[in-house]
Amino acid sequence: MTVRPFTSHAAVHAGVARVTLAGELDLDTAFHVRDNVAACLAEQPTEIRLDLTGVSFCDCSGMNALLAARSCALRAGVGLRVEGIGTQLARLLSLIGADGVLTGRASSATAVPAPCAAEADTRRPEVAMAVVDAPTRSLPA
């Protein structure tokens, strides 16, 4: 198995911010999501697009960072669209009952955005990230 280094890139053009992530989105790299989204929000875009096409793996820290990014965008009144969700991330979203939260599909429950965690540091476990309330459900046996 070849492990590719994590990369992230953010750019704002004509009011649309694009954050491109590639590699493993985990405890060591999740802070890049927060940093890039915060930098984009400082430019006051009308929309943020997260391109996850190159993300090969996402753990719960990465998922938390993605949900916190959504919350920050919502609080700023900026639309957030996630593109390129792979099968592993789609399964993780489904398992936690949040498959419609990042994909934009209709959800049976409406989530209230948590406070923006732009200042939280995901590299330090003592600093908590904001979590979006997701509906709970029973997992198949």
mmCIF file of the C-alpha atoms, coordinates in Angstrom:
data_MODEL
# 
_entry.id   MODEL 
# 
loop_
_atom_site.group_PDB 
_atom_site.id 
_atom_site.type_symbol 
_atom_site.label_atom_id 
_atom_site.label_alt_id 
_atom_site.label_comp_id 
_atom_site.label_asym_id 
_atom_site.label_entity_id 
_atom_site.label_seq_id 
_atom_site.pdbx_PDB_ins_code 
_atom_site.Cartn_x 
_atom_site.Cartn_y 
_atom_site.Cartn_z 
_atom_site.occupancy 
_atom_site.B_iso_or_equiv 
_atom_site.pdbx_formal_charge 
_atom_site.auth_seq_id 
_atom_site.auth_comp_id 
_atom_site.auth_asym_id 
_atom_site.auth_atom_id 
_atom_site.pdbx_PDB_model_num 
ATOM 1   C CA . MET A 1 1   ? 0.000   0.000  0.000  1.00 0.00 ? 1   MET A CA 1 
ATOM 2   C CA . THR A 1 2   ? 1.385   3.373  -1.005 1.00 0.00 ? 2   THR A CA 1 
ATOM 3   C CA . VAL A 1 3   ? 0.731   6.216  1.401  1.00 0.00 ? 3   VAL A CA 1 
ATOM 4   C CA . ARG A 1 4   ? 0.505   9.594  -0.278 1.00 0.00 ? 4   ARG A CA 1 
ATOM 5   C CA . PRO A 1 5   ? 1.270   12.722 1.726  1.00 0.00 ? 5   PRO A CA 1 
ATOM 6   C CA . PHE A 1 6   ? -1.716  14.867 2.625  1.00 0.00 ? 6   PHE A CA 1 
ATOM 7   C CA . THR A 1 7   ? -2.127  18.033 0.595  1.00 0.00 ? 7   THR A CA 1 
ATOM 8   C CA . SER A 1 8   ? -4.568  20.910 0.806  1.00 0.00 ? 8   SER A CA 1 
ATOM 9   C CA . HIS A 1 9   ? -5.098  23.983 -1.301 1.00 0.00 ? 9   HIS A CA 1 
ATOM 10  C CA . ALA A 1 10  ? -7.533  26.873 -0.979 1.00 0.00 ? 10  ALA A CA 1 
ATOM 11  C CA . ALA A 1 11  ? -8.342  29.591 -3.486 1.00 0.00 ? 11  ALA A CA 1 
ATOM 12  C CA . VAL A 1 12  ? -11.108 32.155 -3.879 1.00 0.00 ? 12  VAL A CA 1 
ATOM 13  C CA . HIS A 1 13  ? -12.081 33.281 -7.364 1.00 0.00 ? 13  HIS A CA 1 
ATOM 14  C CA . ALA A 1 14  ? -15.106 35.384 -8.348 1.00 0.00 ? 14  ALA A CA 1 
ATOM 15  C CA . GLY A 1 15  ? -16.728 34.902 -4.937 1.00 0.00 ? 15  GLY A CA 1 
ATOM 16  C CA . VAL A 1 16  ? -16.430 31.110 -4.960 1.00 0.00 ? 16  VAL A CA 1 
ATOM 17  C CA . ALA A 1 17  ? -13.920 29.460 -2.643 1.00 0.00 ? 17  ALA A CA 1 
ATOM 18  C CA . ARG A 1 18  ? -12.509 26.046 -3.520 1.00 0.00 ? 18  ARG A CA 1 
ATOM 19  C CA . VAL A 1 19  ? -10.741 23.900 -0.941 1.00 0.00 ? 19  VAL A CA 1 
ATOM 20  C CA . THR A 1 20  ? -9.069  20.844 -2.452 1.00 0.00 ? 20  THR A CA 1 
ATOM 21  C CA . LEU A 1 21  ? -7.946  18.036 -0.147 1.00 0.00 ? 21  LEU A CA 1 
ATOM 22  C CA . ALA A 1 22  ? -6.009  14.879 -0.999 1.00 0.00 ? 22  ALA A CA 1 
ATOM 23  C CA . GLY A 1 23  ? -4.590  12.015 1.056  1.00 0.00 ? 23  GLY A CA 1 
ATOM 24  C CA . GLU A 1 24  ? -5.701  10.745 4.452  1.00 0.00 ? 24  GLU A CA 1 
ATOM 25  C CA . LEU A 1 25  ? -7.970  13.073 6.414  1.00 0.00 ? 25  LEU A CA 1 
ATOM 26  C CA . ASP A 1 26  ? -7.319  12.063 10.015 1.00 0.00 ? 26  ASP A CA 1 
ATOM 27  C CA . LEU A 1 27  ? -6.240  13.377 13.418 1.00 0.00 ? 27  LEU A CA 1 
ATOM 28  C CA . ASP A 1 28  ? -2.920  14.622 12.043 1.00 0.00 ? 28  ASP A CA 1 
ATOM 29  C CA . THR A 1 29  ? -4.392  16.451 9.036  1.00 0.00 ? 29  THR A CA 1 
ATOM 30  C CA . ALA A 1 30  ? -7.934  17.518 10.027 1.00 0.00 ? 30  ALA A CA 1 
ATOM 31  C CA . PHE A 1 31  ? -6.746  20.968 11.115 1.00 0.00 ? 31  PHE A CA 1 
ATOM 32  C CA . HIS A 1 32  ? -6.095  21.764 7.429  1.00 0.00 ? 32  HIS A CA 1 
ATOM 33  C CA . VAL A 1 33  ? -9.851  21.738 6.798  1.00 0.00 ? 33  VAL A CA 1 
ATOM 34  C CA . ARG A 1 34  ? -10.419 24.274 9.569  1.00 0.00 ? 34  ARG A CA 1 
ATOM 35  C CA . ASP A 1 35  ? -7.519  26.483 8.520  1.00 0.00 ? 35  ASP A CA 1 
ATOM 36  C CA . ASN A 1 36  ? -8.471  26.504 4.827  1.00 0.00 ? 36  ASN A CA 1 
ATOM 37  C CA . VAL A 1 37  ? -12.172 27.133 5.445  1.00 0.00 ? 37  VAL A CA 1 
ATOM 38  C CA . ALA A 1 38  ? -11.369 29.941 7.913  1.00 0.00 ? 38  ALA A CA 1 
ATOM 39  C CA . ALA A 1 39  ? -9.011  31.540 5.366  1.00 0.00 ? 39  ALA A CA 1 
ATOM 40  C CA . CYS A 1 40  ? -11.687 31.320 2.683  1.00 0.00 ? 40  CYS A CA 1 
ATOM 41  C CA . LEU A 1 41  ? -14.393 32.759 4.940  1.00 0.00 ? 41  LEU A CA 1 
ATOM 42  C CA . ALA A 1 42  ? -12.126 35.748 5.624  1.00 0.00 ? 42  ALA A CA 1 
ATOM 43  C CA . GLU A 1 43  ? -12.426 36.544 1.898  1.00 0.00 ? 43  GLU A CA 1 
ATOM 44  C CA . GLN A 1 44  ? -16.255 36.626 2.219  1.00 0.00 ? 44  GLN A CA 1 
ATOM 45  C CA . PRO A 1 45  ? -17.161 34.209 -0.591 1.00 0.00 ? 45  PRO A CA 1 
ATOM 46  C CA . THR A 1 46  ? -20.735 33.429 -1.579 1.00 0.00 ? 46  THR A CA 1 
ATOM 47  C CA . GLU A 1 47  ? -20.019 29.687 -1.658 1.00 0.00 ? 47  GLU A CA 1 
ATOM 48  C CA . ILE A 1 48  ? -17.363 27.233 -0.506 1.00 0.00 ? 48  ILE A CA 1 
ATOM 49  C CA . ARG A 1 49  ? -16.732 24.058 -2.463 1.00 0.00 ? 49  ARG A CA 1 
ATOM 50  C CA . LEU A 1 50  ? -14.855 21.269 -0.712 1.00 0.00 ? 50  LEU A CA 1 
ATOM 51  C CA . ASP A 1 51  ? -13.273 18.928 -3.257 1.00 0.00 ? 51  ASP A CA 1 
ATOM 52  C CA . LEU A 1 52  ? -12.654 15.579 -1.568 1.00 0.00 ? 52  LEU A CA 1 
ATOM 53  C CA . THR A 1 53  ? -11.939 13.637 -4.761 1.00 0.00 ? 53  THR A CA 1 
ATOM 54  C CA . GLY A 1 54  ? -8.372  12.936 -3.656 1.00 0.00 ? 54  GLY A CA 1 
ATOM 55  C CA . VAL A 1 55  ? -9.229  11.930 -0.077 1.00 0.00 ? 55  VAL A CA 1 
ATOM 56  C CA . SER A 1 56  ? -8.354  8.250  0.270  1.00 0.00 ? 56  SER A CA 1 
ATOM 57  C CA . PHE A 1 57  ? -9.350  7.826  3.935  1.00 0.00 ? 57  PHE A CA 1 
ATOM 58  C CA . CYS A 1 58  ? -11.308 9.778  6.546  1.00 0.00 ? 58  CYS A CA 1 
ATOM 59  C CA . ASP A 1 59  ? -11.522 8.985  10.256 1.00 0.00 ? 59  ASP A CA 1 
ATOM 60  C CA . CYS A 1 60  ? -13.756 10.517 12.929 1.00 0.00 ? 60  CYS A CA 1 
ATOM 61  C CA . SER A 1 61  ? -11.383 13.498 13.352 1.00 0.00 ? 61  SER A CA 1 
ATOM 62  C CA . GLY A 1 62  ? -11.644 14.233 9.649  1.00 0.00 ? 62  GLY A CA 1 
ATOM 63  C CA . MET A 1 63  ? -15.418 13.805 9.754  1.00 0.00 ? 63  MET A CA 1 
ATOM 64  C CA . ASN A 1 64  ? -15.622 16.190 12.703 1.00 0.00 ? 64  ASN A CA 1 
ATOM 65  C CA . ALA A 1 65  ? -13.540 18.746 10.799 1.00 0.00 ? 65  ALA A CA 1 
ATOM 66  C CA . LEU A 1 66  ? -15.845 18.484 7.769  1.00 0.00 ? 66  LEU A CA 1 
ATOM 67  C CA . LEU A 1 67  ? -18.963 18.909 9.911  1.00 0.00 ? 67  LEU A CA 1 
ATOM 68  C CA . ALA A 1 68  ? -17.378 21.840 11.759 1.00 0.00 ? 68  ALA A CA 1 
ATOM 69  C CA . ALA A 1 69  ? -16.514 23.441 8.392  1.00 0.00 ? 69  ALA A CA 1 
ATOM 70  C CA . ARG A 1 70  ? -20.162 23.094 7.371  1.00 0.00 ? 70  ARG A CA 1 
ATOM 71  C CA . SER A 1 71  ? -21.241 24.677 10.633 1.00 0.00 ? 71  SER A CA 1 
ATOM 72  C CA . CYS A 1 72  ? -18.831 27.610 10.199 1.00 0.00 ? 72  CYS A CA 1 
ATOM 73  C CA . ALA A 1 73  ? -20.040 28.211 6.662  1.00 0.00 ? 73  ALA A CA 1 
ATOM 74  C CA . LEU A 1 74  ? -23.693 28.104 7.734  1.00 0.00 ? 74  LEU A CA 1 
ATOM 75  C CA . ARG A 1 75  ? -23.049 30.550 10.573 1.00 0.00 ? 75  ARG A CA 1 
ATOM 76  C CA . ALA A 1 76  ? -21.335 32.914 8.111  1.00 0.00 ? 76  ALA A CA 1 
ATOM 77  C CA . GLY A 1 77  ? -24.282 32.639 5.711  1.00 0.00 ? 77  GLY A CA 1 
ATOM 78  C CA . VAL A 1 78  ? -22.120 30.976 3.076  1.00 0.00 ? 78  VAL A CA 1 
ATOM 79  C CA . GLY A 1 79  ? -23.240 27.926 1.109  1.00 0.00 ? 79  GLY A CA 1 
ATOM 80  C CA . LEU A 1 80  ? -21.050 24.835 1.357  1.00 0.00 ? 80  LEU A CA 1 
ATOM 81  C CA . ARG A 1 81  ? -20.965 22.161 -1.314 1.00 0.00 ? 81  ARG A CA 1 
ATOM 82  C CA . VAL A 1 82  ? -18.939 18.966 -0.981 1.00 0.00 ? 82  VAL A CA 1 
ATOM 83  C CA . GLU A 1 83  ? -17.734 17.305 -4.176 1.00 0.00 ? 83  GLU A CA 1 
ATOM 84  C CA . GLY A 1 84  ? -16.033 13.982 -4.788 1.00 0.00 ? 84  GLY A CA 1 
ATOM 85  C CA . ILE A 1 85  ? -17.177 11.969 -1.787 1.00 0.00 ? 85  ILE A CA 1 
ATOM 86  C CA . GLY A 1 86  ? -15.631 8.513  -2.147 1.00 0.00 ? 86  GLY A CA 1 
ATOM 87  C CA . THR A 1 87  ? -17.114 5.205  -1.053 1.00 0.00 ? 87  THR A CA 1 
ATOM 88  C CA . GLN A 1 88  ? -15.295 5.075  2.308  1.00 0.00 ? 88  GLN A CA 1 
ATOM 89  C CA . LEU A 1 89  ? -16.445 8.549  3.323  1.00 0.00 ? 89  LEU A CA 1 
ATOM 90  C CA . ALA A 1 90  ? -19.955 7.909  2.009  1.00 0.00 ? 90  ALA A CA 1 
ATOM 91  C CA . ARG A 1 91  ? -20.150 4.757  4.146  1.00 0.00 ? 91  ARG A CA 1 
ATOM 92  C CA . LEU A 1 92  ? -18.912 6.647  7.210  1.00 0.00 ? 92  LEU A CA 1 
ATOM 93  C CA . LEU A 1 93  ? -21.558 9.340  6.653  1.00 0.00 ? 93  LEU A CA 1 
ATOM 94  C CA . SER A 1 94  ? -24.212 6.673  6.306  1.00 0.00 ? 94  SER A CA 1 
ATOM 95  C CA . LEU A 1 95  ? -23.112 4.861  9.467  1.00 0.00 ? 95  LEU A CA 1 
ATOM 96  C CA . ILE A 1 96  ? -23.423 7.993  11.591 1.00 0.00 ? 96  ILE A CA 1 
ATOM 97  C CA . GLY A 1 97  ? -26.753 8.939  10.013 1.00 0.00 ? 97  GLY A CA 1 
ATOM 98  C CA . ALA A 1 98  ? -25.391 12.052 8.339  1.00 0.00 ? 98  ALA A CA 1 
ATOM 99  C CA . ASP A 1 99  ? -25.439 10.935 4.723  1.00 0.00 ? 99  ASP A CA 1 
ATOM 100 C CA . GLY A 1 100 ? -27.522 13.932 3.676  1.00 0.00 ? 100 GLY A CA 1 
ATOM 101 C CA . VAL A 1 101 ? -25.663 16.537 5.739  1.00 0.00 ? 101 VAL A CA 1 
ATOM 102 C CA . LEU A 1 102 ? -22.601 17.019 3.527  1.00 0.00 ? 102 LEU A CA 1 
ATOM 103 C CA . THR A 1 103 ? -24.069 15.801 0.257  1.00 0.00 ? 103 THR A CA 1 
ATOM 104 C CA . GLY A 1 104 ? -26.981 18.232 0.235  1.00 0.00 ? 104 GLY A CA 1 
ATOM 105 C CA . ARG A 1 105 ? -29.618 15.528 -0.113 1.00 0.00 ? 105 ARG A CA 1 
ATOM 106 C CA . ALA A 1 106 ? -32.821 16.073 1.814  1.00 0.00 ? 106 ALA A CA 1 
ATOM 107 C CA . SER A 1 107 ? -32.539 14.915 5.397  1.00 0.00 ? 107 SER A CA 1 
ATOM 108 C CA . SER A 1 108 ? -35.399 13.864 7.626  1.00 0.00 ? 108 SER A CA 1 
ATOM 109 C CA . ALA A 1 109 ? -33.982 15.865 10.521 1.00 0.00 ? 109 ALA A CA 1 
ATOM 110 C CA . THR A 1 110 ? -32.778 19.437 10.482 1.00 0.00 ? 110 THR A CA 1 
ATOM 111 C CA . ALA A 1 111 ? -29.483 19.990 12.239 1.00 0.00 ? 111 ALA A CA 1 
ATOM 112 C CA . VAL A 1 112 ? -28.855 23.150 14.184 1.00 0.00 ? 112 VAL A CA 1 
ATOM 113 C CA . PRO A 1 113 ? -25.359 24.410 13.447 1.00 0.00 ? 113 PRO A CA 1 
ATOM 114 C CA . ALA A 1 114 ? -22.967 24.259 16.368 1.00 0.00 ? 114 ALA A CA 1 
ATOM 115 C CA . PRO A 1 115 ? -20.839 27.277 17.238 1.00 0.00 ? 115 PRO A CA 1 
ATOM 116 C CA . CYS A 1 116 ? -18.009 27.836 14.787 1.00 0.00 ? 116 CYS A CA 1 
ATOM 117 C CA . ALA A 1 117 ? -14.798 26.177 15.918 1.00 0.00 ? 117 ALA A CA 1 
ATOM 118 C CA . ALA A 1 118 ? -12.461 28.265 13.788 1.00 0.00 ? 118 ALA A CA 1 
ATOM 119 C CA . GLU A 1 119 ? -10.157 28.891 16.730 1.00 0.00 ? 119 GLU A CA 1 
ATOM 120 C CA . ALA A 1 120 ? -10.127 25.276 17.966 1.00 0.00 ? 120 ALA A CA 1 
ATOM 121 C CA . ASP A 1 121 ? -6.999  23.253 17.322 1.00 0.00 ? 121 ASP A CA 1 
ATOM 122 C CA . THR A 1 122 ? -7.757  19.676 16.234 1.00 0.00 ? 122 THR A CA 1 
ATOM 123 C CA . ARG A 1 123 ? -4.136  18.683 16.795 1.00 0.00 ? 123 ARG A CA 1 
ATOM 124 C CA . ARG A 1 124 ? -4.562  19.170 20.546 1.00 0.00 ? 124 ARG A CA 1 
ATOM 125 C CA . PRO A 1 125 ? -6.992  16.712 22.178 1.00 0.00 ? 125 PRO A CA 1 
ATOM 126 C CA . GLU A 1 126 ? -7.702  19.064 25.076 1.00 0.00 ? 126 GLU A CA 1 
ATOM 127 C CA . VAL A 1 127 ? -9.349  21.537 22.686 1.00 0.00 ? 127 VAL A CA 1 
ATOM 128 C CA . ALA A 1 128 ? -12.813 20.375 21.683 1.00 0.00 ? 128 ALA A CA 1 
ATOM 129 C CA . MET A 1 129 ? -14.216 20.878 18.191 1.00 0.00 ? 129 MET A CA 1 
ATOM 130 C CA . ALA A 1 130 ? -17.844 21.788 17.609 1.00 0.00 ? 130 ALA A CA 1 
ATOM 131 C CA . VAL A 1 131 ? -20.014 18.911 16.443 1.00 0.00 ? 131 VAL A CA 1 
ATOM 132 C CA . VAL A 1 132 ? -23.190 19.194 14.420 1.00 0.00 ? 132 VAL A CA 1 
ATOM 133 C CA . ASP A 1 133 ? -26.070 17.298 15.996 1.00 0.00 ? 133 ASP A CA 1 
ATOM 134 C CA . ALA A 1 134 ? -26.967 14.425 13.701 1.00 0.00 ? 134 ALA A CA 1 
ATOM 135 C CA . PRO A 1 135 ? -30.006 12.202 14.029 1.00 0.00 ? 135 PRO A CA 1 
ATOM 136 C CA . THR A 1 136 ? -29.328 8.868  15.714 1.00 0.00 ? 136 THR A CA 1 
ATOM 137 C CA . ARG A 1 137 ? -30.520 5.579  14.374 1.00 0.00 ? 137 ARG A CA 1 
ATOM 138 C CA . SER A 1 138 ? -30.095 1.868  14.970 1.00 0.00 ? 138 SER A CA 1 
ATOM 139 C CA . LEU A 1 139 ? -27.322 0.166  13.052 1.00 0.00 ? 139 LEU A CA 1 
ATOM 140 C CA . PRO A 1 140 ? -28.077 -3.051 11.182 1.00 0.00 ? 140 PRO A CA 1 
ATOM 141 C CA . ALA A 1 141 ? -27.117 -6.219 13.053 1.00 0.00 ? 141 ALA A CA 1 
# 
